[in-house]
PDB file of C-alpha atoms in Angstrom:
ATOM      1  CA  ASP A  58      92.364 109.840 130.035  1.00 70.00           C
ATOM      2  CA  GLN A  59      92.290 106.048 130.269  1.00 84.00           C
ATOM      3  CA  GLN A  60      88.944 104.647 129.199  1.00 93.00           C
ATOM      4  CA  VAL A  61      89.906 101.057 130.025  1.00 96.00           C
ATOM      5  CA  LYS A  62      91.785 100.362 133.246  1.00 95.00           C
ATOM      6  CA  GLN A  63      93.433  97.310 134.704  1.00 96.00           C
ATOM      7  CA  ASN A  64      94.496  98.384 138.154  1.00 92.00           C
ATOM      8  CA  SER A  65      96.517  95.296 139.038  1.00 95.00           C
ATOM      9  CA  PRO A  66      99.806  95.198 137.149  1.00 94.00           C
ATOM     10  CA  SER A  67     100.503  91.678 138.365  1.00 97.00           C
ATOM     11  CA  LEU A  68      98.860  88.631 139.908  1.00 97.00           C
ATOM     12  CA  SER A  69     100.354  85.424 141.237  1.00 98.00           C
ATOM     13  CA  VAL A  70      98.311  82.249 141.826  1.00 98.00           C
ATOM     14  CA  GLN A  71      98.982  78.621 142.575  1.00 98.00           C
ATOM     15  CA  GLU A  72      98.483  75.999 139.884  1.00 97.00           C
ATOM     16  CA  GLY A  73      94.993  74.521 140.054  1.00 97.00           C
ATOM     17  CA  ARG A  74      93.479  77.541 141.794  1.00 98.00           C
ATOM     18  CA  ILE A  75      91.294  80.223 140.247  1.00 98.00           C
ATOM     19  CA  SER A  76      92.797  83.327 138.620  1.00 98.00           C
ATOM     20  CA  ILE A  77      90.611  86.429 138.550  1.00 98.00           C
ATOM     21  CA  LEU A  78      91.683  89.372 136.422  1.00 98.00           C
ATOM     22  CA  ASN A  79      89.754  92.610 136.641  1.00 98.00           C
ATOM     23  CA  CYS A  80      89.053  95.468 134.267  1.00 98.00           C
ATOM     24  CA  ASP A  81      87.096  98.708 134.611  1.00 97.00           C
ATOM     25  CA  TYR A  82      85.908 101.052 131.886  1.00 97.00           C
ATOM     26  CA  THR A  83      84.540 104.553 131.904  1.00 96.00           C
ATOM     27  CA  ASN A  84      82.667 104.874 128.608  1.00 92.00           C
ATOM     28  CA  SER A  85      79.129 103.475 128.738  1.00 91.00           C
ATOM     29  CA  MET A  86      78.994 103.488 124.917  1.00 91.00           C
ATOM     30  CA  PHE A  87      81.304 100.475 124.706  1.00 93.00           C
ATOM     31  CA  ASP A  88      79.278  97.472 123.557  1.00 92.00           C
ATOM     32  CA  TYR A  89      81.863  94.767 123.025  1.00 93.00           C
ATOM     33  CA  PHE A  90      84.638  93.596 125.329  1.00 95.00           C
ATOM     34  CA  LEU A  91      87.544  91.267 124.763  1.00 95.00           C
ATOM     35  CA  TRP A  92      90.436  89.665 126.591  1.00 97.00           C
ATOM     36  CA  TYR A  93      93.770  89.106 124.904  1.00 97.00           C
ATOM     37  CA  LYS A  94      96.719  87.094 126.137  1.00 97.00           C
ATOM     38  CA  LYS A  95     100.306  88.029 125.352  1.00 96.00           C
ATOM     39  CA  TYR A  96     103.514  86.041 125.691  1.00 96.00           C
ATOM     40  CA  PRO A  97     106.926  87.780 125.525  1.00 94.00           C
ATOM     41  CA  ALA A  98     108.115  88.624 122.009  1.00 92.00           C
ATOM     42  CA  GLU A  99     104.740  87.726 120.532  1.00 95.00           C
ATOM     43  CA  GLY A 100     101.673  89.706 119.587  1.00 96.00           C
ATOM     44  CA  PRO A 101      98.497  89.617 121.675  1.00 97.00           C
ATOM     45  CA  THR A 102      96.212  86.682 120.879  1.00 97.00           C
ATOM     46  CA  PHE A 103      92.453  86.730 121.256  1.00 96.00           C
ATOM     47  CA  LEU A 104      91.130  84.757 124.202  1.00 97.00           C
ATOM     48  CA  ILE A 105      87.448  85.434 124.796  1.00 97.00           C
ATOM     49  CA  SER A 106      84.871  88.161 124.244  1.00 95.00           C
ATOM     50  CA  ILE A 107      81.487  89.303 125.479  1.00 95.00           C
ATOM     51  CA  SER A 108      78.788  91.506 124.041  1.00 94.00           C
ATOM     52  CA  SER A 109      77.148  94.129 126.221  1.00 94.00           C
ATOM     53  CA  ILE A 110      73.823  92.297 125.895  1.00 94.00           C
ATOM     54  CA  LYS A 111      75.237  89.409 127.945  1.00 96.00           C
ATOM     55  CA  ASP A 112      76.628  89.191 131.450  1.00 96.00           C
ATOM     56  CA  LYS A 113      78.627  85.993 131.105  1.00 98.00           C
ATOM     57  CA  ASN A 114      80.467  84.075 128.428  1.00 98.00           C
ATOM     58  CA  GLU A 115      82.281  80.802 128.985  1.00 98.00           C
ATOM     59  CA  ASP A 116      84.859  78.947 126.899  1.00 97.00           C
ATOM     60  CA  GLY A 117      86.446  75.964 128.561  1.00 97.00           C
ATOM     61  CA  ARG A 118      88.510  77.105 131.548  1.00 98.00           C
ATOM     62  CA  PHE A 119      87.898  80.777 130.718  1.00 98.00           C
ATOM     63  CA  THR A 120      84.827  82.776 131.751  1.00 98.00           C
ATOM     64  CA  VAL A 121      84.256  86.475 131.302  1.00 98.00           C
ATOM     65  CA  PHE A 122      81.732  88.318 133.461  1.00 98.00           C
ATOM     66  CA  LEU A 123      80.328  91.736 132.616  1.00 98.00           C
ATOM     67  CA  ASN A 124      78.683  94.079 135.121  1.00 97.00           C
ATOM     68  CA  LYS A 125      77.426  97.016 133.078  1.00 96.00           C
ATOM     69  CA  SER A 126      76.072  98.989 136.005  1.00 96.00           C
ATOM     70  CA  ALA A 127      79.499  98.928 137.620  1.00 97.00           C
ATOM     71  CA  LYS A 128      81.317  99.244 134.276  1.00 97.00           C
ATOM     72  CA  HIS A 129      83.404  96.274 135.296  1.00 97.00           C
ATOM     73  CA  LEU A 130      84.433  93.024 133.713  1.00 97.00           C
ATOM     74  CA  SER A 131      86.488  90.136 134.944  1.00 98.00           C
ATOM     75  CA  LEU A 132      88.198  87.099 133.500  1.00 98.00           C
ATOM     76  CA  HIS A 133      88.157  83.882 135.512  1.00 98.00           C
ATOM     77  CA  ILE A 134      90.559  81.079 134.726  1.00 98.00           C
ATOM     78  CA  VAL A 135      89.890  77.817 136.486  1.00 97.00           C
ATOM     79  CA  PRO A 136      91.856  75.742 137.049  1.00 98.00           C
ATOM     80  CA  SER A 137      94.943  77.856 136.416  1.00 98.00           C
ATOM     81  CA  GLN A 138      97.882  76.199 134.691  1.00 97.00           C
ATOM     82  CA  PRO A 139     101.553  77.254 134.431  1.00 97.00           C
ATOM     83  CA  GLY A 140     101.054  77.756 130.678  1.00 96.00           C
ATOM     84  CA  ASP A 141      98.541  80.493 131.491  1.00 98.00           C
ATOM     85  CA  SER A 142     101.399  82.682 132.727  1.00 98.00           C
ATOM     86  CA  ALA A 143     101.302  85.704 130.419  1.00 98.00           C
ATOM     87  CA  VAL A 144     100.157  89.325 130.258  1.00 97.00           C
ATOM     88  CA  TYR A 145      96.386  89.666 129.913  1.00 98.00           C
ATOM     89  CA  PHE A 146      94.874  92.709 128.252  1.00 97.00           C
ATOM     90  CA  CYS A 147      91.305  93.822 128.537  1.00 97.00           C
ATOM     91  CA  ALA A 148      89.929  95.700 125.504  1.00 96.00           C
ATOM     92  CA  ALA A 149      86.697  97.484 124.627  1.00 95.00           C
ATOM     93  CA  SER A 150      85.109  98.733 121.447  1.00 92.00           C
ATOM     94  CA  TYR A 151      81.991 100.104 119.800  1.00 83.00           C
ATOM     95  CA  ARG A 152      80.676  97.751 117.143  1.00 71.00           C
ATOM     96  CA  ASN A 153      80.149 100.595 114.702  1.00 68.00           C
ATOM     97  CA  GLN A 154      83.775 101.738 115.037  1.00 68.00           C
ATOM     98  CA  GLY A 155      85.010  99.108 112.641  1.00 64.00           C
ATOM     99  CA  GLY A 156      86.734  96.970 115.230  1.00 74.00           C
ATOM    100  CA  LYS A 157      88.843  99.717 116.800  1.00 85.00           C
ATOM    101  CA  LEU A 158      89.917  98.439 120.237  1.00 91.00           C
ATOM    102  CA  ILE A 159      90.847 100.442 123.335  1.00 93.00           C
ATOM    103  CA  PHE A 160      93.193  98.443 125.570  1.00 95.00           C
ATOM    104  CA  GLY A 161      93.906  98.434 129.271  1.00 95.00           C
ATOM    105  CA  GLN A 162      97.473  98.475 130.559  1.00 94.00           C
ATOM    106  CA  GLY A 163      97.595  94.723 131.104  1.00 95.00           C
ATOM    107  CA  THR A 164      97.967  92.390 134.086  1.00 96.00           C
ATOM    108  CA  GLU A 165     100.876  89.987 134.273  1.00 97.00           C
ATOM    109  CA  LEU A 166      99.666  86.617 135.548  1.00 98.00           C
ATOM    110  CA  SER A 167     102.116  84.168 137.055  1.00 98.00           C
ATOM    111  CA  VAL A 168     100.861  80.652 137.777  1.00 98.00           C
ATOM    112  CA  LYS A 169     103.223  78.797 140.067  1.00 96.00           C
ATOM    113  CA  PRO A 170     103.470  74.995 140.052  1.00 92.00           C
TER     114      PRO A 170
ATOM    115  CA  ASP B 199      97.098  80.491 107.645  1.00 63.00           C
ATOM    116  CA  ALA B 200     100.389  82.370 108.067  1.00 81.00           C
ATOM    117  CA  GLY B 201      98.900  85.011 110.317  1.00 95.00           C
ATOM    118  CA  VAL B 202      99.804  88.688 110.240  1.00 97.00           C
ATOM    119  CA  ILE B 203     103.399  89.112 109.133  1.00 98.00           C
ATOM    120  CA  GLN B 204     105.469  92.073 110.230  1.00 98.00           C
ATOM    121  CA  SER B 205     108.970  93.040 109.207  1.00 97.00           C
ATOM    122  CA  PRO B 206     111.532  93.690 110.420  1.00 98.00           C
ATOM    123  CA  ARG B 207     111.259  92.074 113.885  1.00 97.00           C
ATOM    124  CA  HIS B 208     113.875  94.448 115.249  1.00 97.00           C
ATOM    125  CA  GLU B 209     115.044  97.817 113.987  1.00 97.00           C
ATOM    126  CA  VAL B 210     117.806  99.922 115.488  1.00 98.00           C
ATOM    127  CA  THR B 211     118.375 103.314 113.959  1.00 97.00           C
ATOM    128  CA  GLU B 212     119.860 106.678 114.764  1.00 97.00           C
ATOM    129  CA  MET B 213     117.854 109.750 115.507  1.00 97.00           C
ATOM    130  CA  GLY B 214     116.898 111.606 112.341  1.00 97.00           C
ATOM    131  CA  GLN B 215     116.807 108.537 110.122  1.00 97.00           C
ATOM    132  CA  GLU B 216     113.740 107.347 108.266  1.00 97.00           C
ATOM    133  CA  VAL B 217     112.161 104.123 109.497  1.00 98.00           C
ATOM    134  CA  THR B 218     109.679 101.994 107.557  1.00 98.00           C
ATOM    135  CA  LEU B 219     107.734  99.188 109.196  1.00 98.00           C
ATOM    136  CA  ARG B 220     105.897  96.673 107.048  1.00 98.00           C
ATOM    137  CA  CYS B 221     102.820  94.542 107.501  1.00 98.00           C
ATOM    138  CA  LYS B 222     101.093  91.820 105.535  1.00 98.00           C
ATOM    139  CA  PRO B 223      97.591  91.182 106.896  1.00 97.00           C
ATOM    140  CA  ILE B 224      95.777  87.881 106.850  1.00 96.00           C
ATOM    141  CA  SER B 225      94.395  87.185 103.390  1.00 95.00           C
ATOM    142  CA  GLY B 226      90.738  88.149 103.135  1.00 94.00           C
ATOM    143  CA  HIS B 227      90.743  90.481 106.122  1.00 95.00           C
ATOM    144  CA  ASN B 228      89.377  93.898 105.267  1.00 93.00           C
ATOM    145  CA  SER B 229      90.538  95.946 108.262  1.00 94.00           C
ATOM    146  CA  LEU B 230      94.105  96.738 109.286  1.00 96.00           C
ATOM    147  CA  PHE B 231      95.319  98.412 112.459  1.00 96.00           C
ATOM    148  CA  TRP B 232      98.640  99.834 113.626  1.00 97.00           C
ATOM    149  CA  TYR B 233      99.224  99.857 117.399  1.00 97.00           C
ATOM    150  CA  ARG B 234     102.191 101.009 119.453  1.00 97.00           C
ATOM    151  CA  GLN B 235     103.131  99.568 122.854  1.00 95.00           C
ATOM    152  CA  THR B 236     105.183 101.527 125.364  1.00 92.00           C
ATOM    153  CA  MET B 237     105.656 101.178 129.092  1.00 87.00           C
ATOM    154  CA  MET B 238     104.084 104.557 129.716  1.00 85.00           C
ATOM    155  CA  ARG B 239     101.038 104.381 127.438  1.00 86.00           C
ATOM    156  CA  GLY B 240     100.459 100.674 126.952  1.00 89.00           C
ATOM    157  CA  LEU B 241      98.874  99.565 123.675  1.00 93.00           C
ATOM    158  CA  GLU B 242      97.592 102.575 121.791  1.00 93.00           C
ATOM    159  CA  LEU B 243      95.935 102.664 118.379  1.00 94.00           C
ATOM    160  CA  LEU B 244      97.759 104.794 115.841  1.00 96.00           C
ATOM    161  CA  ILE B 245      95.642 104.355 112.706  1.00 96.00           C
ATOM    162  CA  TYR B 246      93.277 101.902 111.097  1.00 94.00           C
ATOM    163  CA  PHE B 247      92.128 101.143 107.562  1.00 95.00           C
ATOM    164  CA  ASN B 248      88.935  99.616 106.208  1.00 93.00           C
ATOM    165  CA  ASN B 249      89.147  98.254 102.649  1.00 94.00           C
ATOM    166  CA  ASN B 250      92.525  99.996 102.237  1.00 95.00           C
ATOM    167  CA  VAL B 251      91.086 103.411 103.170  1.00 95.00           C
ATOM    168  CA  PRO B 252      92.346 105.206 106.314  1.00 95.00           C
ATOM    169  CA  ILE B 253      89.373 105.634 108.638  1.00 92.00           C
ATOM    170  CA  ASP B 254      90.826 107.016 111.843  1.00 91.00           C
ATOM    171  CA  ASP B 255      94.332 108.408 112.194  1.00 93.00           C
ATOM    172  CA  SER B 256      93.660 110.396 115.357  1.00 91.00           C
ATOM    173  CA  GLY B 257      96.205 108.289 117.227  1.00 92.00           C
ATOM    174  CA  MET B 258      99.100 109.189 114.961  1.00 95.00           C
ATOM    175  CA  PRO B 259     101.335 111.203 117.272  1.00 88.00           C
ATOM    176  CA  GLU B 260     102.790 113.729 114.843  1.00 85.00           C
ATOM    177  CA  ASP B 261     103.274 114.583 111.211  1.00 91.00           C
ATOM    178  CA  ARG B 262     106.494 112.589 111.365  1.00 96.00           C
ATOM    179  CA  PHE B 263     104.307 109.476 111.276  1.00 97.00           C
ATOM    180  CA  SER B 264     102.544 108.327 108.129  1.00 97.00           C
ATOM    181  CA  ALA B 265     100.844 105.095 107.089  1.00 98.00           C
ATOM    182  CA  LYS B 266      99.789 103.725 103.748  1.00 97.00           C
ATOM    183  CA  MET B 267      97.894 100.741 102.482  1.00 97.00           C
ATOM    184  CA  PRO B 268      98.401 100.576  98.713  1.00 97.00           C
ATOM    185  CA  ASN B 269      96.561  97.254  98.422  1.00 95.00           C
ATOM    186  CA  ALA B 270      94.729  94.691 100.522  1.00 95.00           C
ATOM    187  CA  SER B 271      97.861  92.690 101.262  1.00 96.00           C
ATOM    188  CA  PHE B 272     100.373  95.320 102.349  1.00 97.00           C
ATOM    189  CA  SER B 273     100.710  98.301 104.656  1.00 98.00           C
ATOM    190  CA  THR B 274     103.585 100.477 105.820  1.00 98.00           C
ATOM    191  CA  LEU B 275     104.126 102.745 108.793  1.00 98.00           C
ATOM    192  CA  LYS B 276     106.824 105.332 108.225  1.00 98.00           C
ATOM    193  CA  ILE B 277     108.546 107.604 110.719  1.00 97.00           C
ATOM    194  CA  GLN B 278     110.565 110.453 109.273  1.00 97.00           C
ATOM    195  CA  PRO B 279     112.611 111.748 110.988  1.00 96.00           C
ATOM    196  CA  SER B 280     112.765 109.280 113.870  1.00 97.00           C
ATOM    197  CA  GLU B 281     113.373 110.371 117.477  1.00 97.00           C
ATOM    198  CA  PRO B 282     114.422 108.414 120.605  1.00 97.00           C
ATOM    199  CA  ARG B 283     110.896 108.782 122.064  1.00 95.00           C
ATOM    200  CA  ASP B 284     109.576 106.743 119.120  1.00 96.00           C
ATOM    201  CA  SER B 285     111.269 103.665 120.599  1.00 97.00           C
ATOM    202  CA  ALA B 286     108.516 101.127 121.188  1.00 97.00           C
ATOM    203  CA  VAL B 287     107.049  97.887 119.891  1.00 97.00           C
ATOM    204  CA  TYR B 288     104.816  98.491 116.897  1.00 98.00           C
ATOM    205  CA  PHE B 289     102.077  95.955 116.208  1.00 98.00           C
ATOM    206  CA  CYS B 290     100.020  95.454 113.105  1.00 98.00           C
ATOM    207  CA  ALA B 291      96.666  93.667 113.339  1.00 96.00           C
ATOM    208  CA  SER B 292      93.985  92.681 110.879  1.00 96.00           C
ATOM    209  CA  SER B 293      90.383  91.574 111.105  1.00 93.00           C
ATOM    210  CA  LEU B 294      87.372  90.643 109.029  1.00 91.00           C
ATOM    211  CA  LYS B 295      84.343  92.875 109.627  1.00 80.00           C
ATOM    212  CA  ASN B 296      83.664  92.771 113.383  1.00 74.00           C
ATOM    213  CA  SER B 297      85.720  89.697 114.198  1.00 85.00           C
ATOM    214  CA  PRO B 298      88.471  89.923 116.859  1.00 90.00           C
ATOM    215  CA  LEU B 299      91.771  91.438 115.791  1.00 93.00           C
ATOM    216  CA  HIS B 300      94.651  89.141 114.871  1.00 95.00           C
ATOM    217  CA  PHE B 301      98.027  90.623 115.759  1.00 97.00           C
ATOM    218  CA  GLY B 302     101.453  90.163 114.249  1.00 97.00           C
ATOM    219  CA  ASN B 303     104.481  89.590 116.454  1.00 97.00           C
ATOM    220  CA  GLY B 304     105.485  93.224 116.307  1.00 98.00           C
ATOM    221  CA  THR B 305     108.532  95.267 115.352  1.00 98.00           C
ATOM    222  CA  ARG B 306     110.738  96.407 118.213  1.00 98.00           C
ATOM    223  CA  LEU B 307     112.080  99.830 117.252  1.00 98.00           C
ATOM    224  CA  THR B 308     115.029 101.407 119.027  1.00 98.00           C
ATOM    225  CA  VAL B 309     116.048 104.929 118.088  1.00 98.00           C
ATOM    226  CA  THR B 310     119.381 106.029 119.544  1.00 97.00           C
TER     227      THR B 310
END
């Protein structure tokens, strides 16, 4: 039973355009959501997060949107750059679970020059 | 900051052998997590520790798996005996209170 789902295994966009990565979750008790980025042969690295009390968080080219009623979040990257090519994981947690994260399956983003 | 350090980076072993994976968390972090990544199941949490105490080991697949954290700067994940289906990338991560997890670069385990 997957509590966090990323239904698109891959996404390809042109350099300079917007990349939109999507994530759905099933458990309404989740109160903290994160995006991680992973390059081959490396561990995931933290990118951006959002608390359930917000609906948007922005950090430079990266913006995360949260729609609690739809149990959906998305990561927008604009403008996309070739160096953004990586696997992106969505993760969710309960704050009182000591940081335990539940991950989606990941979406492989390819940004073409 | 050296980050989370895992060793070895690669491990190839034969079925039935004991395997020990090692992790050194970031200094000062009080939580440590072991994750496993496979094609079928993605990134799944095996066990996590707070202040060196195991809090949730519900993700540990079988009794063949065990994890220890004897002190704040070291943890091990042991598989005994290993099986081919244990082949995966094993990640260790650490964090401070509710801060985001910092991951190591993983150990790629192959059991033949």
